[in-house]
mmCIF file of C-alpha atoms and ligand atoms in Angstrom:
data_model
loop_
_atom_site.group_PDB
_atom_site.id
_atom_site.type_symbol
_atom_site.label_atom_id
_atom_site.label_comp_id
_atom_site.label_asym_id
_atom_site.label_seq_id
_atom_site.Cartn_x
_atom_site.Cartn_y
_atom_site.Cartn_z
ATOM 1 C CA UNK A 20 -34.364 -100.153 -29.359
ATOM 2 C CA UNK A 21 -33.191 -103.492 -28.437
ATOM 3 C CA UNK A 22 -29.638 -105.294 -28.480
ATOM 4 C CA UNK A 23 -30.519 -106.274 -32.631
ATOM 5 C CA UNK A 24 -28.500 -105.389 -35.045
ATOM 6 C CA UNK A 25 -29.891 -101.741 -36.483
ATOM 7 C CA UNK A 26 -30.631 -102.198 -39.766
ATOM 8 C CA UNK A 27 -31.486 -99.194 -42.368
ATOM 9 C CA UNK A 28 -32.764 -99.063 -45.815
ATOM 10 C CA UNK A 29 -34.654 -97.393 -48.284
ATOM 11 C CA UNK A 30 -35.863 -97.389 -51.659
ATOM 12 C CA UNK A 31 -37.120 -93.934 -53.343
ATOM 13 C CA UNK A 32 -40.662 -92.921 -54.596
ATOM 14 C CA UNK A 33 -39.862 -92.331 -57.992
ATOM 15 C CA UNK A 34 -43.020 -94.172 -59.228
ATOM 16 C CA UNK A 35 -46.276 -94.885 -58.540
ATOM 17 C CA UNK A 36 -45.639 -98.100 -57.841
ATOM 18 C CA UNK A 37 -42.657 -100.622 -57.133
ATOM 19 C CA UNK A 38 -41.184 -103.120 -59.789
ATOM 20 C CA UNK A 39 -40.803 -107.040 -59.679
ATOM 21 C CA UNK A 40 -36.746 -106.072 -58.782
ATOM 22 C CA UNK A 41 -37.422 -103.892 -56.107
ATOM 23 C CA UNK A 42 -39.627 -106.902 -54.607
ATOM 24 C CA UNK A 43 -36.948 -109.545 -55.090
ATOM 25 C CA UNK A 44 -34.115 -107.253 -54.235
ATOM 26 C CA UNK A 45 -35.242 -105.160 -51.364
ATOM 27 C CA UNK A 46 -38.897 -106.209 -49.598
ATOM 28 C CA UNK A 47 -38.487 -109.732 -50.043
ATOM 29 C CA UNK A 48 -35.320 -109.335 -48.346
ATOM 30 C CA UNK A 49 -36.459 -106.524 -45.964
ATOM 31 C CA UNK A 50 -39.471 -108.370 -44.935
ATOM 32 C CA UNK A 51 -37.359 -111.545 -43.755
ATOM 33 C CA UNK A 52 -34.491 -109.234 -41.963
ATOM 34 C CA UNK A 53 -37.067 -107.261 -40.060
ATOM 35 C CA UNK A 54 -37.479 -109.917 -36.884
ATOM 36 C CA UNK A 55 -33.374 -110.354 -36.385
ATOM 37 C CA UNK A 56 -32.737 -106.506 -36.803
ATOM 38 C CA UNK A 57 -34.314 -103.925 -35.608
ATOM 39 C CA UNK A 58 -35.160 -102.105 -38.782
ATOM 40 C CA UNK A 59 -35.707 -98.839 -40.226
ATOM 41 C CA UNK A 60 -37.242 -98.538 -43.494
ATOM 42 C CA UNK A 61 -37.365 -95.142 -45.190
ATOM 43 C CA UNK A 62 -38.960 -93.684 -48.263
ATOM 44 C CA UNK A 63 -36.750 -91.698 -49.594
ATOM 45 C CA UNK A 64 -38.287 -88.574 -51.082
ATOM 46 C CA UNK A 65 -35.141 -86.480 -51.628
ATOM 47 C CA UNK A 66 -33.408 -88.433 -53.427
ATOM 48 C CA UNK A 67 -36.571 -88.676 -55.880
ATOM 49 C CA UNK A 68 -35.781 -84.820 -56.438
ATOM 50 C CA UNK A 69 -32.330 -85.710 -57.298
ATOM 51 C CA UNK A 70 -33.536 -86.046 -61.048
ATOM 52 C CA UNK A 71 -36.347 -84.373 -62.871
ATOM 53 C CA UNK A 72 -39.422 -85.671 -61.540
ATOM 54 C CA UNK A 73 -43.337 -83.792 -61.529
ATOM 55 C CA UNK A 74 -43.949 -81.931 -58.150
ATOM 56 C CA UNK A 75 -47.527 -83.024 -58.444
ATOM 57 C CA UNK A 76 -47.236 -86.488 -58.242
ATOM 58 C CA UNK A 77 -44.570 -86.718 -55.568
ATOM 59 C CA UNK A 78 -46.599 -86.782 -52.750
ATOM 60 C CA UNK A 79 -49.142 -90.066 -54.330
ATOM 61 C CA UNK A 80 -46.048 -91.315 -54.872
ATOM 62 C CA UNK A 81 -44.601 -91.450 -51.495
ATOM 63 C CA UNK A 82 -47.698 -92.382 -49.591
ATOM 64 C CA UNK A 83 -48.122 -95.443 -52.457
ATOM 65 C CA UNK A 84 -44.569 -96.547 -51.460
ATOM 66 C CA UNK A 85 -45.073 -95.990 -48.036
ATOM 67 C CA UNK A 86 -48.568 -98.593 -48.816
ATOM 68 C CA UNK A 87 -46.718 -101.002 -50.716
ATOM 69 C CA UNK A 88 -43.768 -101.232 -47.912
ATOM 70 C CA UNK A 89 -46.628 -102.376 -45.364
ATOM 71 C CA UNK A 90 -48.472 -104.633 -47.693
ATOM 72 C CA UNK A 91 -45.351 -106.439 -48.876
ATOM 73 C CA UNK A 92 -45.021 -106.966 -45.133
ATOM 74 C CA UNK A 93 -43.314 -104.642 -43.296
ATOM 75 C CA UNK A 94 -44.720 -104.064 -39.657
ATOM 76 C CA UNK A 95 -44.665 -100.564 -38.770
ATOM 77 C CA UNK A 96 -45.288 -100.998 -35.032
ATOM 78 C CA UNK A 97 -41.996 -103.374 -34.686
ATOM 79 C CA UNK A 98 -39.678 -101.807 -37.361
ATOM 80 C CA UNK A 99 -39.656 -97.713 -38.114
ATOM 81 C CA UNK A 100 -40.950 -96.913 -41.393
ATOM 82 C CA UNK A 101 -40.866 -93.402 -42.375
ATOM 83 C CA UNK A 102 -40.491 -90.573 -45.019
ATOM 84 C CA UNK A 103 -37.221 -88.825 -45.055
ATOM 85 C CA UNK A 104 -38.075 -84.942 -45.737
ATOM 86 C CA UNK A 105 -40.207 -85.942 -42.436
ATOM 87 C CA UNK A 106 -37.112 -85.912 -40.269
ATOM 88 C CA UNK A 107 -34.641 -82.607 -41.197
ATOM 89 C CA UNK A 108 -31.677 -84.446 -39.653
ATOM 90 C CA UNK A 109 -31.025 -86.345 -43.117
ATOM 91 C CA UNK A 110 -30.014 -83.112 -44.832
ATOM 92 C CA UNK A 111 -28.625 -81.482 -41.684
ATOM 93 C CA UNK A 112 -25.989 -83.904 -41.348
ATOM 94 C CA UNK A 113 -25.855 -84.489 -44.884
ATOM 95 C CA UNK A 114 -24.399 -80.543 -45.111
ATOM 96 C CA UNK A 115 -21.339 -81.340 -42.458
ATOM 97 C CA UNK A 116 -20.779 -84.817 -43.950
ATOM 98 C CA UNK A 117 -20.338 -82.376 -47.832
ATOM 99 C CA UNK A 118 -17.915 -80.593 -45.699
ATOM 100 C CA UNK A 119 -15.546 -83.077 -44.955
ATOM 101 C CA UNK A 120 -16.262 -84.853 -48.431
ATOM 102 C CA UNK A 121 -13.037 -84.380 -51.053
ATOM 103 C CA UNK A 122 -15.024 -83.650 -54.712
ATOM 104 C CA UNK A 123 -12.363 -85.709 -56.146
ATOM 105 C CA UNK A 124 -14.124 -88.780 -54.682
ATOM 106 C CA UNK A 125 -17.383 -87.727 -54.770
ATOM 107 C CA UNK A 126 -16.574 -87.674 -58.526
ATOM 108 C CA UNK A 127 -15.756 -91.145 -58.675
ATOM 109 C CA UNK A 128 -19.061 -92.442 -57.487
ATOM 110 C CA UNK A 129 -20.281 -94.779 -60.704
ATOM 111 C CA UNK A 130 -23.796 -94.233 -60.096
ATOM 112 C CA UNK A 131 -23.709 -90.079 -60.985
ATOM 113 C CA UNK A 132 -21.648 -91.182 -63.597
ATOM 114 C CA UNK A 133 -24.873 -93.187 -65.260
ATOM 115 C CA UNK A 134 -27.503 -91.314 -63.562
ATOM 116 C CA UNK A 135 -26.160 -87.915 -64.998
ATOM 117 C CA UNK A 136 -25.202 -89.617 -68.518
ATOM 118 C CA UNK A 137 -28.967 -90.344 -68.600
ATOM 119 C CA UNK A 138 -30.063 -86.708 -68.455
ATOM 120 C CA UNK A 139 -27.159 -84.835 -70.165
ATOM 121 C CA UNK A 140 -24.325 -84.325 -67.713
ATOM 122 C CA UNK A 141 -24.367 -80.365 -67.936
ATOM 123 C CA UNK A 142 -28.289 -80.752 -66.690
ATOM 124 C CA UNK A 143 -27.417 -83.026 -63.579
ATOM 125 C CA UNK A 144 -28.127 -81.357 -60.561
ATOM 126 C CA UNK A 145 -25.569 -80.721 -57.697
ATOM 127 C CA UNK A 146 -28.029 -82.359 -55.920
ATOM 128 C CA UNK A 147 -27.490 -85.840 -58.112
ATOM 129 C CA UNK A 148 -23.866 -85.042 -57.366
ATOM 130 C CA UNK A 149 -24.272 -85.198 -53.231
ATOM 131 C CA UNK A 150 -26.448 -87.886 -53.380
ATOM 132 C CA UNK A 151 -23.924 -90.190 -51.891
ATOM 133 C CA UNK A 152 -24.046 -88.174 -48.970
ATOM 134 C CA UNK A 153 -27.212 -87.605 -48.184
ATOM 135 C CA UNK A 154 -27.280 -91.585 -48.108
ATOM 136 C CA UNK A 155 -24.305 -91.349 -45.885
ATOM 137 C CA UNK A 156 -26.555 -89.372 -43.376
ATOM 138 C CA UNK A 157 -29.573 -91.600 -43.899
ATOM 139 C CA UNK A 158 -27.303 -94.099 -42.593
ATOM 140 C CA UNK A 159 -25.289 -92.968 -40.043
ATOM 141 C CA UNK A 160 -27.594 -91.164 -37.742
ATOM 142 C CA UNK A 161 -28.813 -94.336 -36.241
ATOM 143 C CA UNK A 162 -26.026 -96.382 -35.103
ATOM 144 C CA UNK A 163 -26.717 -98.647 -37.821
ATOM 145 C CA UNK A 164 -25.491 -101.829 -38.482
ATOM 146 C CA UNK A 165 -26.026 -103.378 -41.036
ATOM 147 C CA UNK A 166 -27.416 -101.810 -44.985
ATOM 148 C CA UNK A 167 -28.676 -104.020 -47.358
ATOM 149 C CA UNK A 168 -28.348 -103.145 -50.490
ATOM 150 C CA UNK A 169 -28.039 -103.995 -54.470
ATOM 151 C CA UNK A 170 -24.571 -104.412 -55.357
ATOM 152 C CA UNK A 171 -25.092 -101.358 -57.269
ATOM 153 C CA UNK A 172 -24.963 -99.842 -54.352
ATOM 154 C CA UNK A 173 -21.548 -100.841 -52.589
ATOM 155 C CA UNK A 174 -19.511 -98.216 -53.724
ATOM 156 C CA UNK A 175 -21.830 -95.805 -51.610
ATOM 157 C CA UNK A 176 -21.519 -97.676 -48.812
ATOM 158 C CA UNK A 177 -17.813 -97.751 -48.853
ATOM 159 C CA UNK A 178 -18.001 -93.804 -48.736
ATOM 160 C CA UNK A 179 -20.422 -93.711 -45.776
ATOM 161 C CA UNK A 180 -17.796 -96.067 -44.053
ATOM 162 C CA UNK A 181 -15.081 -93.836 -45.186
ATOM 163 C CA UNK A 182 -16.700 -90.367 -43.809
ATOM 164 C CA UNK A 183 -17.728 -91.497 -40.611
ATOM 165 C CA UNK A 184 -14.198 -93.167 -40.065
ATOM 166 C CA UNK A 185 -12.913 -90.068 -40.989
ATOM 167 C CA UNK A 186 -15.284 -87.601 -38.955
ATOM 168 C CA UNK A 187 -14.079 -90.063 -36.075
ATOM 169 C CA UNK A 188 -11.129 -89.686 -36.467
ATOM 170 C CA UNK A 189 -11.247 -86.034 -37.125
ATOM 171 C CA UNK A 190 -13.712 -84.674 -34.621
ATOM 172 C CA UNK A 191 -13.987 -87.843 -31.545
ATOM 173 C CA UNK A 192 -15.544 -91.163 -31.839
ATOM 174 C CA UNK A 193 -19.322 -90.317 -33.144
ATOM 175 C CA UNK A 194 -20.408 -92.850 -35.809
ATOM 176 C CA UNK A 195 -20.628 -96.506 -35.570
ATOM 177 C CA UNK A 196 -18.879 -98.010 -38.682
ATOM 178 C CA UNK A 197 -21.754 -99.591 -41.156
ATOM 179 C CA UNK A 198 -21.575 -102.605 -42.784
ATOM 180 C CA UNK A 199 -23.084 -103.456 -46.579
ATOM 181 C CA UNK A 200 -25.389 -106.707 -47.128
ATOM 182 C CA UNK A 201 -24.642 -107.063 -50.266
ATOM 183 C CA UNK A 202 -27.733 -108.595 -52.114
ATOM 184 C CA UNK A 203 -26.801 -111.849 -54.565
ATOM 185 C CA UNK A 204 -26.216 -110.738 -58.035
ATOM 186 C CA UNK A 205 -29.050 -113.469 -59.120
ATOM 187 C CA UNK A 206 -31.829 -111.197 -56.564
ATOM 188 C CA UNK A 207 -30.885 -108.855 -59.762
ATOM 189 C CA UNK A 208 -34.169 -108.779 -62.124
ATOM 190 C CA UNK A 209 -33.576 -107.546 -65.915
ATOM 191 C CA UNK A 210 -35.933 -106.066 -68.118
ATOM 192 C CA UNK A 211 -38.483 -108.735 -69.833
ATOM 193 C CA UNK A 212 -38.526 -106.726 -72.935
ATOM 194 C CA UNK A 213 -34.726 -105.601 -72.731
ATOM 195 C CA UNK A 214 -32.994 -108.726 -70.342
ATOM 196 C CA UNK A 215 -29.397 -106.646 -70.700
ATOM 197 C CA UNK A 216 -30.730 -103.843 -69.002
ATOM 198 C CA UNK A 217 -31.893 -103.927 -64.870
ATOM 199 C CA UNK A 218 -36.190 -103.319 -64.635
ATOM 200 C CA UNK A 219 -36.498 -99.948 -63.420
ATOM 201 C CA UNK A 220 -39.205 -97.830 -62.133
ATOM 202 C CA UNK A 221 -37.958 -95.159 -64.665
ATOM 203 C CA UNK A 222 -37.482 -97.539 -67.203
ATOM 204 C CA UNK A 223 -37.984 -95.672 -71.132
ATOM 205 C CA UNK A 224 -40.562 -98.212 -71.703
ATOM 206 C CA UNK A 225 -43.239 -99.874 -69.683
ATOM 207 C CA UNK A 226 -43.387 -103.098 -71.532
ATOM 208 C CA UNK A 227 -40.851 -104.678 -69.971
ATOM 209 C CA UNK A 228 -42.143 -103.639 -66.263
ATOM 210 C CA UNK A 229 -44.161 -105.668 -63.928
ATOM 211 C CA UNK A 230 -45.616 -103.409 -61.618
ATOM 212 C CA UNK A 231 -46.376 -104.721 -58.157
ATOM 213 C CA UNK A 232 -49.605 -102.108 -58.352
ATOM 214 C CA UNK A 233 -51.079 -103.553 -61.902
ATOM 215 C CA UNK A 234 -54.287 -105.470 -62.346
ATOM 216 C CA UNK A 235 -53.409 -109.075 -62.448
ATOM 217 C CA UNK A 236 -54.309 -109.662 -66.183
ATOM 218 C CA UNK A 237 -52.230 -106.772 -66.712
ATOM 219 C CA UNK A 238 -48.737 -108.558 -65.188
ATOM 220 C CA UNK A 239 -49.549 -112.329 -66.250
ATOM 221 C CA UNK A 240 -50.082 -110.531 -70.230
ATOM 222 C CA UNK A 241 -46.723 -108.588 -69.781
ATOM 223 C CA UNK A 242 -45.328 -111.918 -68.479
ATOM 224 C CA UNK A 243 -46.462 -113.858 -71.068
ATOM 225 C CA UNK A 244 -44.653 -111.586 -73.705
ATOM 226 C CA UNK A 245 -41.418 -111.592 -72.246
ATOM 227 C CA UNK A 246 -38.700 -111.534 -74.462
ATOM 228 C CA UNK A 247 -37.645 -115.321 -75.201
ATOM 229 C CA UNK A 248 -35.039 -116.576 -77.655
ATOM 230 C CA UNK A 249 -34.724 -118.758 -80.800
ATOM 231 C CA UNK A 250 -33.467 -121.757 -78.732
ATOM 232 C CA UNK A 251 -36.222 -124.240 -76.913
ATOM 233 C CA UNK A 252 -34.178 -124.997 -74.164
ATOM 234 C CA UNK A 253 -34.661 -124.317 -70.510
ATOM 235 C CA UNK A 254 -31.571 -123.814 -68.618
ATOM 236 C CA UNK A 255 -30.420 -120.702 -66.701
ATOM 237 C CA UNK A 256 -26.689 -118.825 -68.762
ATOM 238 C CA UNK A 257 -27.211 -115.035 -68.121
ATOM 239 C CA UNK A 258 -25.140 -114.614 -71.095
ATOM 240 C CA UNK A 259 -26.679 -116.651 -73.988
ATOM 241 C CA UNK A 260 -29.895 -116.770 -72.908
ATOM 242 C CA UNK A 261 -31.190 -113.413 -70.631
ATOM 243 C CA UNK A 262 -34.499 -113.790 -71.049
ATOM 244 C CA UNK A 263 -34.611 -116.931 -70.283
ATOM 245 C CA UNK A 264 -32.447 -116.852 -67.114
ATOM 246 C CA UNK A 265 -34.629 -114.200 -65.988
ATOM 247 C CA UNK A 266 -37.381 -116.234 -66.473
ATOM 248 C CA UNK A 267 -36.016 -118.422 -63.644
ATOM 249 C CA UNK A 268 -34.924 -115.794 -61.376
ATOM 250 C CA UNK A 269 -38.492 -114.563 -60.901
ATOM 251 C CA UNK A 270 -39.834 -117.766 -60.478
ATOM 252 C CA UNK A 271 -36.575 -119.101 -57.673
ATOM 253 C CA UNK A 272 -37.511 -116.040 -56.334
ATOM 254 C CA UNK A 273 -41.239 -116.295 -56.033
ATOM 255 C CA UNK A 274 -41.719 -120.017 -55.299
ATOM 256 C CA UNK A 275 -38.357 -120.687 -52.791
ATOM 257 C CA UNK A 276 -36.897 -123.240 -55.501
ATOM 258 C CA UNK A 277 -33.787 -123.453 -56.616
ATOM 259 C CA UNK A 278 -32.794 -122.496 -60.326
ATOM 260 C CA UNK A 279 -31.224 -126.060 -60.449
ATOM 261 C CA UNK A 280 -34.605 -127.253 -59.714
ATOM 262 C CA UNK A 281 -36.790 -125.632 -61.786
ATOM 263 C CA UNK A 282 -34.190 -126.207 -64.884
ATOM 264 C CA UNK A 283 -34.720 -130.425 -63.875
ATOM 265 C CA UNK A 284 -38.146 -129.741 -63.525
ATOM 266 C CA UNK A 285 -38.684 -128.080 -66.977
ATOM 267 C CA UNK A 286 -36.244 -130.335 -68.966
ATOM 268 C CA UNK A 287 -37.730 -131.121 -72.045
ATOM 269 C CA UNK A 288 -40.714 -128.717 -71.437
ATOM 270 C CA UNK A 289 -41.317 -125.160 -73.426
ATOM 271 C CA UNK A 290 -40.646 -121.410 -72.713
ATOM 272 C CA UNK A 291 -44.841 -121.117 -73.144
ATOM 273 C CA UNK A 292 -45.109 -123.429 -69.797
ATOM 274 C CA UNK A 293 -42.118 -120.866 -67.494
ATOM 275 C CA UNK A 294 -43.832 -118.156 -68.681
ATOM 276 C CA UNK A 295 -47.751 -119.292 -67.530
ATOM 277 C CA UNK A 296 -45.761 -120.914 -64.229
ATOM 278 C CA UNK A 297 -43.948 -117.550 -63.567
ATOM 279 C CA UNK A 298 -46.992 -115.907 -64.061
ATOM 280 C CA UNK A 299 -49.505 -118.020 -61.939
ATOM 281 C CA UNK A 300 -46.673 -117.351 -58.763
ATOM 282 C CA UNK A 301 -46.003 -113.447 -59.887
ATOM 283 C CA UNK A 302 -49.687 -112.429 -60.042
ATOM 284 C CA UNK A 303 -50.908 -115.049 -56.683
ATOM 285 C CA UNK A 304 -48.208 -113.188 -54.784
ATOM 286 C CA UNK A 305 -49.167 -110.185 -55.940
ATOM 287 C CA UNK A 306 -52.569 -109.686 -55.790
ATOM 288 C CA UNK A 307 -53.101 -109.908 -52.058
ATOM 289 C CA UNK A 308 -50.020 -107.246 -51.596
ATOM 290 C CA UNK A 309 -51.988 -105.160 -54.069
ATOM 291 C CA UNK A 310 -55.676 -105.364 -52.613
ATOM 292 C CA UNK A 311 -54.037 -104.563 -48.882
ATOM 293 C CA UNK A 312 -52.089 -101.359 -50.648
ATOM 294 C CA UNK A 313 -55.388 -100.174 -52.056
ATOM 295 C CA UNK A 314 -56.719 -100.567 -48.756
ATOM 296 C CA UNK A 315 -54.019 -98.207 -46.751
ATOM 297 C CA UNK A 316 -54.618 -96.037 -49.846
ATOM 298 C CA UNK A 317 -58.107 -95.347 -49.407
ATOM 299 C CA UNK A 318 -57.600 -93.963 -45.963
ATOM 300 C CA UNK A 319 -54.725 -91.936 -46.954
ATOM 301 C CA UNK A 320 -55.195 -89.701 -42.983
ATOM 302 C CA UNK A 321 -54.468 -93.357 -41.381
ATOM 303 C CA UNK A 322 -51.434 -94.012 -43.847
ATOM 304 C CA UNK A 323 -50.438 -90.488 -43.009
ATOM 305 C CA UNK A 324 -50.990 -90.558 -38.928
ATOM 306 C CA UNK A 325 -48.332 -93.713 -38.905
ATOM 307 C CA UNK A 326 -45.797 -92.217 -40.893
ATOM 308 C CA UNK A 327 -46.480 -89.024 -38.700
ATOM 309 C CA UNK A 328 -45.941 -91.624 -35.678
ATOM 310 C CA UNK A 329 -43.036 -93.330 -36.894
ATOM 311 C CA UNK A 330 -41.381 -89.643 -37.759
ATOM 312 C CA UNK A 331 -41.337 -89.058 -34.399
ATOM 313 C CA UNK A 332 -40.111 -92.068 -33.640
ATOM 314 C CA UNK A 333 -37.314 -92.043 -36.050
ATOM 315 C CA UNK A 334 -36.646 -88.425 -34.748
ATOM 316 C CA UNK A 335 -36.341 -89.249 -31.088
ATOM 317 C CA UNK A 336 -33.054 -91.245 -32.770
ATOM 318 C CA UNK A 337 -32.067 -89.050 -35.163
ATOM 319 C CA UNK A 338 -31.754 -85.482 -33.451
ATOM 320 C CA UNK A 339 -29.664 -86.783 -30.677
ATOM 321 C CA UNK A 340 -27.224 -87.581 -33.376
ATOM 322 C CA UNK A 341 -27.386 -84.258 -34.815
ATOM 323 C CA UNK A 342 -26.515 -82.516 -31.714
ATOM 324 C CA UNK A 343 -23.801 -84.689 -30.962
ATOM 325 C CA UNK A 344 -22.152 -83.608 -34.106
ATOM 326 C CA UNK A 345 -23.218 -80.580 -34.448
ATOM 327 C CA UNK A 346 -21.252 -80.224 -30.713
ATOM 328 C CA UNK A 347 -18.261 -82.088 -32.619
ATOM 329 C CA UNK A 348 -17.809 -79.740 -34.913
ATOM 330 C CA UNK A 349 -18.063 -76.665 -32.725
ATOM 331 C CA UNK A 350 -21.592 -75.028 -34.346
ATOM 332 C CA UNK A 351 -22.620 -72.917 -31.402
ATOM 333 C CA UNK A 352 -25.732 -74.291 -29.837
ATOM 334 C CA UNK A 353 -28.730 -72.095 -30.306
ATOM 335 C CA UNK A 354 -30.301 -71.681 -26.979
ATOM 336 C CA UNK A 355 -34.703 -71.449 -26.908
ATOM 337 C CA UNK A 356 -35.911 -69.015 -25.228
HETATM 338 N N1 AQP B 409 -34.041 -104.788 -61.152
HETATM 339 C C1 AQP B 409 -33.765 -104.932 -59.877
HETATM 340 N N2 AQP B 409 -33.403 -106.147 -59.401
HETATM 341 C C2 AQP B 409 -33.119 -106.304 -58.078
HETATM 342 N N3 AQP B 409 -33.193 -105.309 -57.165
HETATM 343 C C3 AQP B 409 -33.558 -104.105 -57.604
HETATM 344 N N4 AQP B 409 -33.728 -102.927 -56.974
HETATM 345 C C4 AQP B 409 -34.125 -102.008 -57.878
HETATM 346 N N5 AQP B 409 -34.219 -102.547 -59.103
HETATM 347 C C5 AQP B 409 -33.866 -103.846 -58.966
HETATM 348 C C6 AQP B 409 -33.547 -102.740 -55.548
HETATM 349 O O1 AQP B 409 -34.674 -102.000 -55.083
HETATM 350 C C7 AQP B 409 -34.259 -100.967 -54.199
HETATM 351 C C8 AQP B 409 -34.725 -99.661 -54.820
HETATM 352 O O2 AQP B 409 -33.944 -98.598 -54.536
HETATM 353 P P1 AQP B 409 -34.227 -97.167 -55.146
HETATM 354 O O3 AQP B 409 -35.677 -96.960 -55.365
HETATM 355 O O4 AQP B 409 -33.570 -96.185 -54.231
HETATM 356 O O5 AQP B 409 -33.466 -97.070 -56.527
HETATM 357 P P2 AQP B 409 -33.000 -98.010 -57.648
HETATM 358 O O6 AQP B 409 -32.117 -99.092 -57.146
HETATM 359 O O7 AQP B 409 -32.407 -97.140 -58.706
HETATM 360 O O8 AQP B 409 -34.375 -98.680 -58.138
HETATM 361 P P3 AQP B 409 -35.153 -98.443 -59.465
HETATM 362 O O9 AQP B 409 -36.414 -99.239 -59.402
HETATM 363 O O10 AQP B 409 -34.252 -98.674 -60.640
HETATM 364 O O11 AQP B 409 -35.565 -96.936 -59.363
HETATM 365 P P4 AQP B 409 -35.214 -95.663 -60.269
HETATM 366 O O12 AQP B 409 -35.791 -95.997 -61.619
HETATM 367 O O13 AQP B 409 -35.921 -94.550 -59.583
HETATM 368 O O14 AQP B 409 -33.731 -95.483 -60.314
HETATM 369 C C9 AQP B 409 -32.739 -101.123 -54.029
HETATM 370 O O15 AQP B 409 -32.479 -101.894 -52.873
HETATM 371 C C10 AQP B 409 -32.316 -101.880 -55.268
HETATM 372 O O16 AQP B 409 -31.145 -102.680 -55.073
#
């Protein structure tokens, strides 16, 4: 690695396909970070186990991710892009970081709180509960940097910051000290059917969900039945008019014009017109990211030989680290025969 900034993130494969918000708030963002850091991009299979999910579609799952990552434009000969159960270290050093984690504030993490109110608390997993730290590990083994991230997540990254401060503190200097990118509040894309609630790939419904991996006709009809209101006026207010201000998110977003712009350049004009102009840019930017995905997909030994690669290269980082602490802490080091 170079002198860059190490960057890390990750989104998990809980779908078989990204959203519209994980676009906007993550590749979009990734893609345009990945030639002043050097970057490490992970798919992050276990924490996809962290809630109920179907064994049988887990692995399609993370090799479509995996696709959609390098079709959206992430280079995986310049950054590392990898799948986490690929590289043990993650939950190796996510056990030692549990150990030195108090359950009082592992209990104040907000996103259990809603993740586990979703499912029934009694039913959440203990592995839902350590989540947090597992992320912590993702993180810290590579000396990285910087984590961008939904602001969603910043309570997270205050924890990672606070264990390896800690584990410095406690067992020698070790872990460099990360620092969130916290991701604008208007990169946040609501649900077109349901514009209180964030789009989700594990929304209830699919209505409301624009699927990177769906058939053109498929996203500009979704699009076109996005949830409006009485009102005829074009102007962005996240509180009276959600749909609307969506609306103009995903087109800012999409075209590189400001929402001041695109409310002048709609004055006068009606929701029928943002809807057909958000859908033209959605579905043009789209389609090519979805033909290349297809492509990776239907060599799925070539898709799998670089993530194999890019495990080992992400390995040749992370074990290092896990030895070092490992020595911290005083395991005894097993010695090969
Ligand atoms: N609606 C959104 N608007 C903007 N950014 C979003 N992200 C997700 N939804 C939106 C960003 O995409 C990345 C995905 O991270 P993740 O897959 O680990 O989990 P998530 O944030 O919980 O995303 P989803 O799509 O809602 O997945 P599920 O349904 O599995 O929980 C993050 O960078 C996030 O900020």
């Amino acid at each position: 690695m170079s002198s860059k900034p190490i960057l890390f993130s990750g989104m998990a494969p809980s779908a078989d396909s990204l959203q519209i918000g994980n676009y906007i708030g993550a590749l979009l963002q990734w893609k345009e970070m990945q030639q002043a850091n050097d970057a490490i991009f992970c798919v992050v299979d276990l924490h996809a186990i962290t809630v109920p999910q179907d064994p049988a579609g887990l692995p399609d799952h993370t090799r479509r991710t995996a696709a959609q990552y390098i079709a959206a434009g992430i280079d995986p000969t310049m950054s590392i892009l990898f799948v986490q159960s690929h590289v043990s270290a993650h939950t190796e050093l996510a056990w030692i970081l549990n150990t030195i984690t108090g359950f009082g504030e592992a209990s104040r993490m907000t996103q259990f709180k809603d993740k586990a109110a979703k499912q029934g608390t009694e039913a959440a997993s203990l592995g839902l509960f350590a989540y947090p730290t597992l992320m912590a590990a993702d993180i810290l083994l590579y000396d990285t940097n910087v984590v961008p991230v939904g602001d969603d997540q910043k309570q997270h990254i205050e924890l990672t910051r606070d264990l390896a401060n800690r584990f410095n503190s406690r067992f020698g200097e070790t872990f460099v000290i990360p620092e969130a990118i916290i991701m604008k509040e208007t990169a946040r894309i609501y649900d077109l059917q349901n514009p209180e609630s964030k789009m989700s790939k594990t929304s209830a419904s699919d209505s409301g969900v624009v699927w990177m991996m769906d058939e053109p006709s498929k996203t500009a009809k979704k699009i076109r039945s996005a949830v409006t209101d009485d009102d005829r006026e074009i102007r962005f207010d996240r509180g009276a008019k959600p749909g609307v201000s969506n609306l103009l998110t995903i087109l800012s977003a999409f075209t590189g014009t400001s929402v001041e712009l695109l409310e002048q350049r709609f004055a006068g004009r009606g929701y029928g017109d943002l809807k057909g102009e958000v859908a033209d840019a959605v579905v043009s930017t789209f389609e090519p990211i979805r033909s290349r995905a297809l492509e990776l997909l239907d060599d799925p030994s070539e898709l799998d030989r670089i993530l194999a690669v890019n495990a080992e290269r992400a390995e040749a980082i992370a074990q290092p680290m896990l030895a070092k602490v490992y020595d911290r802490v005083g395991l005894l080091p097993r010695v090969r025969r």
